[in-house]
Tab-separated table of C-alpha atoms in Angstrom:
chain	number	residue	atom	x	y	z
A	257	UNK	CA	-83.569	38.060	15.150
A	258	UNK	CA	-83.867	41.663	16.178
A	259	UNK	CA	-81.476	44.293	15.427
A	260	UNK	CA	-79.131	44.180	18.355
A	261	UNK	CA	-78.220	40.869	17.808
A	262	UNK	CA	-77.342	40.990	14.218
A	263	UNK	CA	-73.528	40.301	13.465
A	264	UNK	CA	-72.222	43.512	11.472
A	265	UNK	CA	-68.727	42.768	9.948
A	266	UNK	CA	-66.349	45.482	8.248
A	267	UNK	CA	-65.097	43.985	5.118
A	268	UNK	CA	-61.951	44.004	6.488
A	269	UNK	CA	-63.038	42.095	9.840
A	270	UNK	CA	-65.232	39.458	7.446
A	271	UNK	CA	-61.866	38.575	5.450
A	272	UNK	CA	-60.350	37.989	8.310
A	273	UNK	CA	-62.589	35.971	10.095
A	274	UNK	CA	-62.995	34.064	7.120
A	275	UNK	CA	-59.878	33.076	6.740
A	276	UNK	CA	-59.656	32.040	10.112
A	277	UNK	CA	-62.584	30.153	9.428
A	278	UNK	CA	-61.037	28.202	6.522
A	279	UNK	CA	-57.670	27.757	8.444
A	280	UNK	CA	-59.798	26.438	11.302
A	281	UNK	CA	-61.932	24.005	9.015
A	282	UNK	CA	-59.030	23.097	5.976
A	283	UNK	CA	-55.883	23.828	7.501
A	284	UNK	CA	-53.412	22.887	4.782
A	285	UNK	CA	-55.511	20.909	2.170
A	286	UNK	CA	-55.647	19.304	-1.289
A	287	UNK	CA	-58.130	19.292	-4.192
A	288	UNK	CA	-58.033	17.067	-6.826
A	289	UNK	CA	-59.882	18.029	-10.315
A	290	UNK	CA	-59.377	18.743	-14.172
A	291	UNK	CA	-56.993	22.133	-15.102
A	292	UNK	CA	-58.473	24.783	-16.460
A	293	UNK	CA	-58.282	28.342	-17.037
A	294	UNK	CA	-54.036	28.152	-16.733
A	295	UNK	CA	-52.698	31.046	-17.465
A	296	UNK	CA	-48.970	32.087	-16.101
A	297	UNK	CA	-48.875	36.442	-14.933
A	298	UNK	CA	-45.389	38.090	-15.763
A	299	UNK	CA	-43.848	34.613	-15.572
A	300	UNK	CA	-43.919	34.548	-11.883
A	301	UNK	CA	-47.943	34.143	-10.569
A	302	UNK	CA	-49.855	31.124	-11.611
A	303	UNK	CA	-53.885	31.269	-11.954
A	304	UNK	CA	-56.316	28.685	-12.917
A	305	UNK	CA	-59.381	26.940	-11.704
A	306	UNK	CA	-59.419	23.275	-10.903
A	307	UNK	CA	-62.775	22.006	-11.374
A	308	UNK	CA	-64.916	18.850	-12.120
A	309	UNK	CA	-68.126	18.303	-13.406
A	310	UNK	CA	-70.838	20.792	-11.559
A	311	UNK	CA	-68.275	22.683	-9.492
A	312	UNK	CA	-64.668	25.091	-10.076
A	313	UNK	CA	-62.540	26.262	-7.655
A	314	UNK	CA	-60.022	29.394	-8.764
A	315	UNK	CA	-56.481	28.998	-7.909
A	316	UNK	CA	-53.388	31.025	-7.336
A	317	UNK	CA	-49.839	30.261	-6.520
A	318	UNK	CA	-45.949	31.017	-7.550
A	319	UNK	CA	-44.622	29.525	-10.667
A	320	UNK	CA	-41.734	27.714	-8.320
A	321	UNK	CA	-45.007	25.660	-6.942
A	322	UNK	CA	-44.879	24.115	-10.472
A	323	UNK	CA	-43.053	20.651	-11.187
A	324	UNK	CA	-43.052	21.442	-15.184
A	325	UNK	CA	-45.396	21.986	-17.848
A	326	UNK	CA	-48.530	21.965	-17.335
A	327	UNK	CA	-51.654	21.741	-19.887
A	328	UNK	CA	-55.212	21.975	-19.464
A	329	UNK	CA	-57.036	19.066	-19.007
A	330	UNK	CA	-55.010	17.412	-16.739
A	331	UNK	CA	-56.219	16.078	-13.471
A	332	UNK	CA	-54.007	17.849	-10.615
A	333	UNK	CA	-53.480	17.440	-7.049
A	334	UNK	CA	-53.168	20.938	-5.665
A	335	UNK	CA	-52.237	21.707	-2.260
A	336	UNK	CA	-52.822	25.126	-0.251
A	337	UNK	CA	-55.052	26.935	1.858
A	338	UNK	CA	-58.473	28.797	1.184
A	339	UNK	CA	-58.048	32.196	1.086
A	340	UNK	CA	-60.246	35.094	1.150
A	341	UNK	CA	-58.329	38.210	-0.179
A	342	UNK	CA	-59.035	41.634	0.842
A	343	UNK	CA	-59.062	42.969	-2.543
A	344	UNK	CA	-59.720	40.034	-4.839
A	345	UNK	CA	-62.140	37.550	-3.198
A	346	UNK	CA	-62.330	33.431	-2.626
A	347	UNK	CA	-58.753	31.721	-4.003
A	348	UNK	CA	-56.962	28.797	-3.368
A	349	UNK	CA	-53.068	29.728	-2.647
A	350	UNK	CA	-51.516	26.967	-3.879
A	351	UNK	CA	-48.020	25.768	-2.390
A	352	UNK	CA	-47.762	22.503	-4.754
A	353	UNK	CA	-49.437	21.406	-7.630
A	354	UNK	CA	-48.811	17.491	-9.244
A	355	UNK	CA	-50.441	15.728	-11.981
A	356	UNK	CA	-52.501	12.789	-10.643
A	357	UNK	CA	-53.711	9.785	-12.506
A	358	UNK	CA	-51.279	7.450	-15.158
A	359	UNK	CA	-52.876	9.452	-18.210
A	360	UNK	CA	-51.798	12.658	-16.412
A	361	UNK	CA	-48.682	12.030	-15.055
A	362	UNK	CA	-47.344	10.315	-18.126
A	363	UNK	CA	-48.873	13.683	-20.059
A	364	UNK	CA	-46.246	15.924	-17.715
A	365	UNK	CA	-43.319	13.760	-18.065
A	366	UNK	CA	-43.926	14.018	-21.787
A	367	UNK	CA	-44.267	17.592	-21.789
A	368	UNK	CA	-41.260	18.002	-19.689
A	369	UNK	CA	-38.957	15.803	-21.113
A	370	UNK	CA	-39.455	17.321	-24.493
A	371	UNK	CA	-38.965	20.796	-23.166
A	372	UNK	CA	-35.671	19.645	-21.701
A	373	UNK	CA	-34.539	17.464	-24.429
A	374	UNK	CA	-35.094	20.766	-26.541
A	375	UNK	CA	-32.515	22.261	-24.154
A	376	UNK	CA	-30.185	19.730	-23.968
A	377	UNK	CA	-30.231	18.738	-20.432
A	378	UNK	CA	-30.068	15.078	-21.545
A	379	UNK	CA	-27.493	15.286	-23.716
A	380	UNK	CA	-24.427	12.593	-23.539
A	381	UNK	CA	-21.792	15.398	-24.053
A	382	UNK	CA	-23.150	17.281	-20.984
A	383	UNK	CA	-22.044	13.926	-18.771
A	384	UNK	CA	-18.850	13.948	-16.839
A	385	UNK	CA	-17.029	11.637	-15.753
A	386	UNK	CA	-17.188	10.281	-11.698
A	387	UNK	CA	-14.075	9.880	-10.141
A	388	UNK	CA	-13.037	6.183	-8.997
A	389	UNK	CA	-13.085	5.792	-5.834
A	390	UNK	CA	-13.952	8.803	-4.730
A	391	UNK	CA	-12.829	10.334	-1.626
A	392	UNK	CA	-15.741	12.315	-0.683
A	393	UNK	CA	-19.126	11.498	-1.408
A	394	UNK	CA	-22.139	14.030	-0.885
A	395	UNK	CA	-25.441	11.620	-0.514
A	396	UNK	CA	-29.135	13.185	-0.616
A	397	UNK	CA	-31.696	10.783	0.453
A	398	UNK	CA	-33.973	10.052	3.699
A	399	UNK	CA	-32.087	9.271	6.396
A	400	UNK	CA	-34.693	6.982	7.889
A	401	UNK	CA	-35.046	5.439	3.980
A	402	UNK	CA	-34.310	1.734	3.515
A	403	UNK	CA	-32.484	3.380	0.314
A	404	UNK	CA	-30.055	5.248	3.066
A	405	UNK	CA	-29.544	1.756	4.790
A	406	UNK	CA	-28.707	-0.003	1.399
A	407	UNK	CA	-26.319	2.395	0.460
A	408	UNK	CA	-24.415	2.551	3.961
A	409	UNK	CA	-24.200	-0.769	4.214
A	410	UNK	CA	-22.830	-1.865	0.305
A	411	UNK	CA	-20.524	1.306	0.646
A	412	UNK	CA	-19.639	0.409	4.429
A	413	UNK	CA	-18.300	-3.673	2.937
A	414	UNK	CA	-16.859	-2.653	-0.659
A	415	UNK	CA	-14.661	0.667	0.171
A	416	UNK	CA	-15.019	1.994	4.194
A	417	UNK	CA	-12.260	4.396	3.254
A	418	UNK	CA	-15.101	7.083	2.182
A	419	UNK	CA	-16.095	10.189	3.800
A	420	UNK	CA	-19.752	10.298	3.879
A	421	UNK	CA	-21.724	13.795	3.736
A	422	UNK	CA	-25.029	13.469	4.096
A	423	UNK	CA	-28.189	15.595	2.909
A	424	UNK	CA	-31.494	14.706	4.495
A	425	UNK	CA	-34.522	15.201	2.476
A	426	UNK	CA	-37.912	13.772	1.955
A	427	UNK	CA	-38.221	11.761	-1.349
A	428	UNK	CA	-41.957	11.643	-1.849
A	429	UNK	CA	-44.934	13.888	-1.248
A	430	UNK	CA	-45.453	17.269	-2.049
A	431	UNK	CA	-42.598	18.564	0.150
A	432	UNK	CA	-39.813	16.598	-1.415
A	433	UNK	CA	-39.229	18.576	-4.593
A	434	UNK	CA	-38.099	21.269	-2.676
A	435	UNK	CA	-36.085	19.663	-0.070
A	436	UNK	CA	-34.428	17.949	-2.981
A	437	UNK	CA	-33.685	21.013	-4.537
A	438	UNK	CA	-32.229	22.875	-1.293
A	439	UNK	CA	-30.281	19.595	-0.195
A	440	UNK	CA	-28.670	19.131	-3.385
A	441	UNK	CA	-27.713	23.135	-3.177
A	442	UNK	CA	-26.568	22.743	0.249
A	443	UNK	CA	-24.409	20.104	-0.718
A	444	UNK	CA	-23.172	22.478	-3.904
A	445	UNK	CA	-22.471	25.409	-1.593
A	446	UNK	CA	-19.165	23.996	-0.237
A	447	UNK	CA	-15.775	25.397	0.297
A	448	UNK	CA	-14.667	22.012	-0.937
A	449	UNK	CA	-16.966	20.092	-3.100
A	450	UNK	CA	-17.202	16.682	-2.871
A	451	UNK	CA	-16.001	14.184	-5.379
A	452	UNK	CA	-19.719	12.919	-6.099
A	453	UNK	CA	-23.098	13.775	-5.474
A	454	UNK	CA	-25.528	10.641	-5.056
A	455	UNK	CA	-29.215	11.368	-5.101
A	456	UNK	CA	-30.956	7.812	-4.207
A	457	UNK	CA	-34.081	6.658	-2.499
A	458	UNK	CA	-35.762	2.993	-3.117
A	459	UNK	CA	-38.464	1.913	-5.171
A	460	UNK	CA	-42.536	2.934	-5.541
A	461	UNK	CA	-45.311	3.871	-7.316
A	462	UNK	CA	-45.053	6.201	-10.328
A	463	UNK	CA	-46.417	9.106	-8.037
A	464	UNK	CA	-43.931	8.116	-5.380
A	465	UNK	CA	-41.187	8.789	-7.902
A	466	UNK	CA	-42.706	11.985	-9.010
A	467	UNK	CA	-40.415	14.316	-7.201
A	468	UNK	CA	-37.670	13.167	-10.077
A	469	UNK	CA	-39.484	13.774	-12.795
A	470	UNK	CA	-40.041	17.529	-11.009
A	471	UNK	CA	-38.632	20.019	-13.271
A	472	UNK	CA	-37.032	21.820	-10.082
A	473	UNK	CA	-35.531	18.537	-9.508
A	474	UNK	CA	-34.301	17.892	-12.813
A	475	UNK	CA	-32.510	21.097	-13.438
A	476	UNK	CA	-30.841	21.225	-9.791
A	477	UNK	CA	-29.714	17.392	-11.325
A	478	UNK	CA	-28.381	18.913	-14.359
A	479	UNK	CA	-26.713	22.484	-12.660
A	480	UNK	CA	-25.007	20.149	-9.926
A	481	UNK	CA	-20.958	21.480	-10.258
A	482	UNK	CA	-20.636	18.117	-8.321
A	483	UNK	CA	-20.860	15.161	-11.098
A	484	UNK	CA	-23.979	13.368	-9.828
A	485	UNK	CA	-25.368	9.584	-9.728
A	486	UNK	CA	-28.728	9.319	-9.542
A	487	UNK	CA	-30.495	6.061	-8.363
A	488	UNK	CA	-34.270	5.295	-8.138
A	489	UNK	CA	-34.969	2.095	-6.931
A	490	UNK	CA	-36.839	1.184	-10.169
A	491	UNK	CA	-35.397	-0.486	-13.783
A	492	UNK	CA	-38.525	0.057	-15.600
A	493	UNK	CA	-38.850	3.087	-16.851
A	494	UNK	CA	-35.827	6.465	-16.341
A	495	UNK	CA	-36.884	9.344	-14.546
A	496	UNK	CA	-35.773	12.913	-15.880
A	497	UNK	CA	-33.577	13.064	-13.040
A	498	UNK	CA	-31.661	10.034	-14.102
A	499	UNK	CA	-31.753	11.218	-17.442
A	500	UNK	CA	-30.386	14.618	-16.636
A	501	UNK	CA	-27.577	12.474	-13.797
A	502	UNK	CA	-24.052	12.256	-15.387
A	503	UNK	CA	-23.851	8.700	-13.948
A	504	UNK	CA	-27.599	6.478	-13.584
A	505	UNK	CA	-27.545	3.435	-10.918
A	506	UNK	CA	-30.358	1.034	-10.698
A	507	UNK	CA	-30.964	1.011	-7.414
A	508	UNK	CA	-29.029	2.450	-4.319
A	509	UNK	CA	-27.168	-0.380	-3.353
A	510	UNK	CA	-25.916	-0.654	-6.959
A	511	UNK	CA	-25.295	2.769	-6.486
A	512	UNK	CA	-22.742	1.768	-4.257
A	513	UNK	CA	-21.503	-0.653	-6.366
A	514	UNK	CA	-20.525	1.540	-9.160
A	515	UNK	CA	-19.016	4.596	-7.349
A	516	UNK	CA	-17.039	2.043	-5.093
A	517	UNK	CA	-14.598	-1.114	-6.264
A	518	UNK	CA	-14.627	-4.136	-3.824
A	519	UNK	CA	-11.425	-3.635	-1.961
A	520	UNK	CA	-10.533	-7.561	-1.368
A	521	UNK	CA	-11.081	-7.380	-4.890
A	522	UNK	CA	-9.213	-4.724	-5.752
A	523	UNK	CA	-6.067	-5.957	-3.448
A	524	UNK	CA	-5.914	-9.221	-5.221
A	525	UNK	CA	-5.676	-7.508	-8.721
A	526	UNK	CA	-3.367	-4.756	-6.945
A	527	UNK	CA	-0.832	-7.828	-5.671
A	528	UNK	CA	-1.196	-9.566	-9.408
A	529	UNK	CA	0.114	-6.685	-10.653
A	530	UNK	CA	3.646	-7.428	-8.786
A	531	UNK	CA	4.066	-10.972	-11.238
A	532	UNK	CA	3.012	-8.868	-14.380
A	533	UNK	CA	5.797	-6.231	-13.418
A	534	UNK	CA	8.413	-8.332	-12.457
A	535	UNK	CA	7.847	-9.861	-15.975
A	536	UNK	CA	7.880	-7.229	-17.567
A	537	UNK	CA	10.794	-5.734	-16.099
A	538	UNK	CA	12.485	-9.279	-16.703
A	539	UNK	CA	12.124	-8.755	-20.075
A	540	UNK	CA	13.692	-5.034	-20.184
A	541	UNK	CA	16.695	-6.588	-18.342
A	542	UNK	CA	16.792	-9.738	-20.858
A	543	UNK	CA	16.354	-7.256	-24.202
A	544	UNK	CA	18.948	-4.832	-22.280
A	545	UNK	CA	21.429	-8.265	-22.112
A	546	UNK	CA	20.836	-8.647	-25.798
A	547	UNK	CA	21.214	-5.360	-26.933
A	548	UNK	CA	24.588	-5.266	-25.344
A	549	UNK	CA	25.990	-8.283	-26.442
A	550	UNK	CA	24.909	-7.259	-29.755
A	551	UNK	CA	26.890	-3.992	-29.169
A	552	UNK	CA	30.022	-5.894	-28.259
A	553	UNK	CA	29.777	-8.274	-31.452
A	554	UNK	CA	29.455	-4.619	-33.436
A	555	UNK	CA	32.338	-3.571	-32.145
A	556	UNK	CA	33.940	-6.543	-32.368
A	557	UNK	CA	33.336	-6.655	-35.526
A	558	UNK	CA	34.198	-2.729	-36.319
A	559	UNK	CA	37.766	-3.364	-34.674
A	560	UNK	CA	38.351	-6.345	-36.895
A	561	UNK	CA	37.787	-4.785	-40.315
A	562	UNK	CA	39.343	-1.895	-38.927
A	563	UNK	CA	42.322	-3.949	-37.815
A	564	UNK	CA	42.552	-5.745	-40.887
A	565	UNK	CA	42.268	-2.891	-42.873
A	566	UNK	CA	45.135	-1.456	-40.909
A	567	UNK	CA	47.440	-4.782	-41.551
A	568	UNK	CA	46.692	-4.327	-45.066
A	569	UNK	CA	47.954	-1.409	-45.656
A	570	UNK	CA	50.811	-1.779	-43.840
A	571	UNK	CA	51.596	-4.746	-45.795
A	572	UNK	CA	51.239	-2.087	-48.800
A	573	UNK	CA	53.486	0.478	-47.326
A	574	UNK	CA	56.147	-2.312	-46.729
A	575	UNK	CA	55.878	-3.705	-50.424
A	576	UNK	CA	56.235	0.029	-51.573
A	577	UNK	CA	59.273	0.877	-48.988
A	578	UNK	CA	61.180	-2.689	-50.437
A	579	UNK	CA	60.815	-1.590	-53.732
A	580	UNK	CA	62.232	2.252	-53.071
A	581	UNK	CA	65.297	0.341	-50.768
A	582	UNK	CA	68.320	0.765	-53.199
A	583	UNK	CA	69.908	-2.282	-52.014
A	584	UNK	CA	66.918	-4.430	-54.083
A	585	UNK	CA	68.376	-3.003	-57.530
A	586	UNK	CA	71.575	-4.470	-56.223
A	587	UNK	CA	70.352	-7.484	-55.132
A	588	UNK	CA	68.848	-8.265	-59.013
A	589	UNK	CA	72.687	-7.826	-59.576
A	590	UNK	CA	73.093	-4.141	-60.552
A	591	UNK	CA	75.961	-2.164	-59.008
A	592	UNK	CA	76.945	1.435	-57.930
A	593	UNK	CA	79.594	3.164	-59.322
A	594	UNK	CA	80.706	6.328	-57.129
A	595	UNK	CA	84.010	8.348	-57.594
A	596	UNK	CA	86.821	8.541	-55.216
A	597	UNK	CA	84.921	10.719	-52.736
A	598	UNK	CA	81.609	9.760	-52.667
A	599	UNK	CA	79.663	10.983	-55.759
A	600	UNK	CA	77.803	8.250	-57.691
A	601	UNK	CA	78.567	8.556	-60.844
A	602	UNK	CA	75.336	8.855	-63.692
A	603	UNK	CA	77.061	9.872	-66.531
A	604	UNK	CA	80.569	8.055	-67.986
A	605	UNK	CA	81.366	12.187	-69.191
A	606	UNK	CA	82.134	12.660	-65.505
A	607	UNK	CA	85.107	10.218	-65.400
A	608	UNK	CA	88.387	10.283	-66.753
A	609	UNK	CA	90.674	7.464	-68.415
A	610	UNK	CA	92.657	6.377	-65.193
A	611	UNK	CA	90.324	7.670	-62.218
A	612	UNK	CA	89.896	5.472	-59.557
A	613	UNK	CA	86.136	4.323	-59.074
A	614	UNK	CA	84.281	2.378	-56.319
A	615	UNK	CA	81.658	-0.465	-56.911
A	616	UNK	CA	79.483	-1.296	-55.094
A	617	UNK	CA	77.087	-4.478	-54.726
A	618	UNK	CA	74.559	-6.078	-53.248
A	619	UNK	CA	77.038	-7.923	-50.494
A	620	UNK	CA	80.685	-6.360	-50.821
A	621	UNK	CA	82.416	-3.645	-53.268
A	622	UNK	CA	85.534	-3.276	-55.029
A	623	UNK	CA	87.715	-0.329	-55.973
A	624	UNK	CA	88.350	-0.101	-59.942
A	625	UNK	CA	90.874	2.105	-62.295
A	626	UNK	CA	88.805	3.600	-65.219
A	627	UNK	CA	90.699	2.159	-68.736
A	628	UNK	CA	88.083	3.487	-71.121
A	629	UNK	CA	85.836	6.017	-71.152
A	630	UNK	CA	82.649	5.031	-74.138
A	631	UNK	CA	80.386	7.298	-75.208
B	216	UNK	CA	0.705	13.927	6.422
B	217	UNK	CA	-0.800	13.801	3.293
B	218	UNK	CA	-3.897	11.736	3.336
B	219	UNK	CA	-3.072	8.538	0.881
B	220	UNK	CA	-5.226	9.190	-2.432
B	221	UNK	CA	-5.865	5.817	-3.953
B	222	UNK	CA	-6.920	7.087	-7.484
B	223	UNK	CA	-3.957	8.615	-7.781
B	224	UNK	CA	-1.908	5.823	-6.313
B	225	UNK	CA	-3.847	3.386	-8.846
B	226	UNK	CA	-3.571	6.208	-11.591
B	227	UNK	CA	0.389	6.670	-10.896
B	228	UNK	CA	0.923	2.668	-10.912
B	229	UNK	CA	-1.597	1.972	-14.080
B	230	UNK	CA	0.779	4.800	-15.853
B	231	UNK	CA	4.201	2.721	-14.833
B	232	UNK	CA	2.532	-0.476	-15.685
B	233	UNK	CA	1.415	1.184	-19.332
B	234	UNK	CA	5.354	2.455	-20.297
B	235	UNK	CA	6.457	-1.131	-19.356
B	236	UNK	CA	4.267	-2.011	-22.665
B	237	UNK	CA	5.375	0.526	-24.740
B	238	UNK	CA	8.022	-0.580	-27.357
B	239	UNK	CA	11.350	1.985	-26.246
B	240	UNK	CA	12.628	1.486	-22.857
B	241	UNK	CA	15.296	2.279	-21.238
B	242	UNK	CA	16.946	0.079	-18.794
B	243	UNK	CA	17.936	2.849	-16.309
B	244	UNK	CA	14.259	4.343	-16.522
B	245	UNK	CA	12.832	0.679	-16.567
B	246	UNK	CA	14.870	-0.075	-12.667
B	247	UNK	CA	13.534	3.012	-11.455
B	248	UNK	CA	9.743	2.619	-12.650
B	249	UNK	CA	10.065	-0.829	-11.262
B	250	UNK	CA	11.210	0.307	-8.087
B	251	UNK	CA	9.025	2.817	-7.841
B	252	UNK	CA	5.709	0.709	-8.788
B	253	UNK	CA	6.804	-2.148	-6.221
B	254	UNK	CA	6.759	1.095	-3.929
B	255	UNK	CA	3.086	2.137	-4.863
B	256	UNK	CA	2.019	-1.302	-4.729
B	257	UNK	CA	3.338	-1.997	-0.996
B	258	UNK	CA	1.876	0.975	0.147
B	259	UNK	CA	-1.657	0.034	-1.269
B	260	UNK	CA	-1.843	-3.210	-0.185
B	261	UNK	CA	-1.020	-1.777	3.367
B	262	UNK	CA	-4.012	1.040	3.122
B	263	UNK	CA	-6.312	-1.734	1.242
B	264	UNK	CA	-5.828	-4.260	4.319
B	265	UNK	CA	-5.963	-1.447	6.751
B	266	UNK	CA	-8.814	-3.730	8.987
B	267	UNK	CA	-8.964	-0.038	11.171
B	268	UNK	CA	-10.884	1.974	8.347
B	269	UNK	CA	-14.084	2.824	8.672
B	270	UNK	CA	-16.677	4.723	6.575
B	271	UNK	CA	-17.052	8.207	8.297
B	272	UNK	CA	-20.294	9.654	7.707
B	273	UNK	CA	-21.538	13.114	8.147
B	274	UNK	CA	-25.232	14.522	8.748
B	275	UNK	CA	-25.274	17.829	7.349
């Protein structure tokens, strides 16, 4: 090679063309390895290397790229771009990172449920109450999910008197966190928040399920001001999204089920409720005739002691007036004597020896000439 | 027209059907209550055999 021919880059041109060259090779790719090296930079910038056994590769990304704790010695899926920075060299940018393998996985979910169990994003007095039925119910799921299908079609039979908003989002992968996050915001960010907020997709692996054991996930769960019911098509085992839910649902059809009565269902308890009323107001009216009638014996009863009461003491009054009348000292055959005049006469001083007297008695009287006055 | 809430509706006729199993009534409440649940129930049975309704859904 002579010297004409030889490619001369400025540093600045060789970055550049290197990351072309990566973009052109790797595009948007994913490495797999052990964590090591984590460290987290003024709680926003992540670095650490993912390696394996002969070979490391150093990694940087945002904190938000993180779907909870993390600890060294995990395996990881990362995925990103390579990235040759002007200032500090070679780096993988990272845009997601997710523990891979059972030993990791079930090592996050550990770590993360303990950190949020600490904070009390689990706890039963955080859970509120879902109306029944709700009128309007915000759903987040994949709108070309069987899940979505399931839902519709439960909801559609048991209670078609629902309005339906509905939040697209992916529900696996490495995308899916986020678009979980921003769809259950969207559906948060209302004038007029619906009743409920129903995060569902079906069944899967545990790495299918990951994006609800995502802290991001979790915590947009748990901040909801919508009361949310979270179904994952699995019985198993609860993901921290369930656990953070106000309301968990087994799958999304029995999603359905619980948010929703069955309205042929309901109607026929709705119409026995006429029979149950009707006897119940029967009774009022039969207790109401008995109370009554038991008022009118009471009174009955008041007037007669009271009348009685009344006839004896007339009786008394008349006994008392008979005895006062002067004519029933005449009739035991004692007699009035009154002078010529009209003055009864007490006292025998008040007469003289040939006064004329009157008697009276009970029936008749008789006039009288006074022969004797004695002392 | 006010769009037909059925919790409420259910919540209003669960509360009649709740003072009708209480232990005081009075009669002139209990005709009213009565008349007034036979009401709520009519107009349920009407919205719950409504064969017109139909979920509406929404892709936001």
């Amino acid at each position: 090679m002579n010297e004409q021919s030889k490619l001369v880059f400025t540093p600045t041109d060789f970055v550049a063309i290197t990351n072309q060259v990566f973009e052109t090779a790797f595009g948007f790719s994913y490495i797999e390895g052990e964590l090591a090296n984590f460290r987290i930079s003024k709680n926003k910038w992540l670095y650490f290397d993912i390696k394996d056994a002969t070979s490391k590769v150093s990694c940087f990304g945002s904190v938000y790229a993180m779907p909870g704790p993390l600890e060294e010695g995990m395996t990881v899926v990362v995925g990103g771009r390579a990235t040759m920075h002007p200032q500090f060299g070679f780096n993988f940018t990272i845009q997601s990172i997710a523990p891979s393998g059972q030993g990791s996985i079930k090592k996050a979910f550990d770590l993360l449920k303990a950190k949020l169990t600490a904070e009390g994003l689990f706890e039963e007095a955080r859970k509120r109450s879902v109306p029944y039925p709700p009128n309007n119910i915000a759903l987040v799921t994949s709108l070309e999910s069987a899940a979505y299908a399931d839902f519709i079609k439960v909801l559609s039979h048991r209670w078609p008197f629902a309005n339906l908003a509905v939040y697209d989002s992916l529900v696996q992968g490495d995308q899916a966190p986020a678009q979980l996050v921003n769809a259950i915001s969207d559906a948060n960010s209302n004038e007029v928040l619906a009743d409920v907020l129903v995060i569902t997709r079906g069944g899967g692996s545990a790495d299918d399920l990951s994006a609800f054991n995502d802290e991001r996930v979790v915590r947009a769960v748990a901040s909801s001001r919508i009361p949310t019911v979270v179904a994952i098509g699995h019985e198993v085992d609860e993901s921290l999204a369930e656990l953070a839910s106000d309301k968990r649902a087994s799958t999304p059809s029995n999603a359905a089920e619980l948010l929703v009565p069955d309205r042929q269902a309901e109607a026929r308890q709705i119409l026995g409720l006429k029979p149950r009323l009707s006897s119940s107001f029967k009774t009022v009216i039969t207790s109401n005739l008995e109370n009554n009638q038991r008022s009118l014996e009471n009174i009955k009863s008041i007037f007669n002691d009271k009348l009685r009461t009344a006839e004896a003491e007339l009786d008394l009054s008349k006994h008392r007036l008979e005895l006062l009348n002067p004519r029933s000292v005449l009739k035991k055959g004692y007699s009035v004597v009154r002078q010529t005049g009209g003055a009864v006469v007490k006292n025998s001083k008040s007469l003289n020896v040939g006064q004329n007297i009157e008697l009276i008695f009970y029936q008749g009287s008789a006039k009288a000439e006074v022969k004797e006055i004695l002392k | 027209m006010t769009k037909f809430n059925y919790a409420t509706k259910k919540s209003q006729l669960d509360e009649i059907i709740s003072w009708f199993e209480s232990e005081e009534i009075d009669f002139e409440e209990a005709s009213k209550k009565y008349e007034e649940a036979i009401k709520i129930i009519d107009e349920i049975e009407q919205y719950l055999k409504d064969k017109s309704a139909q979920l509406k859904i929404e892709v936001k």
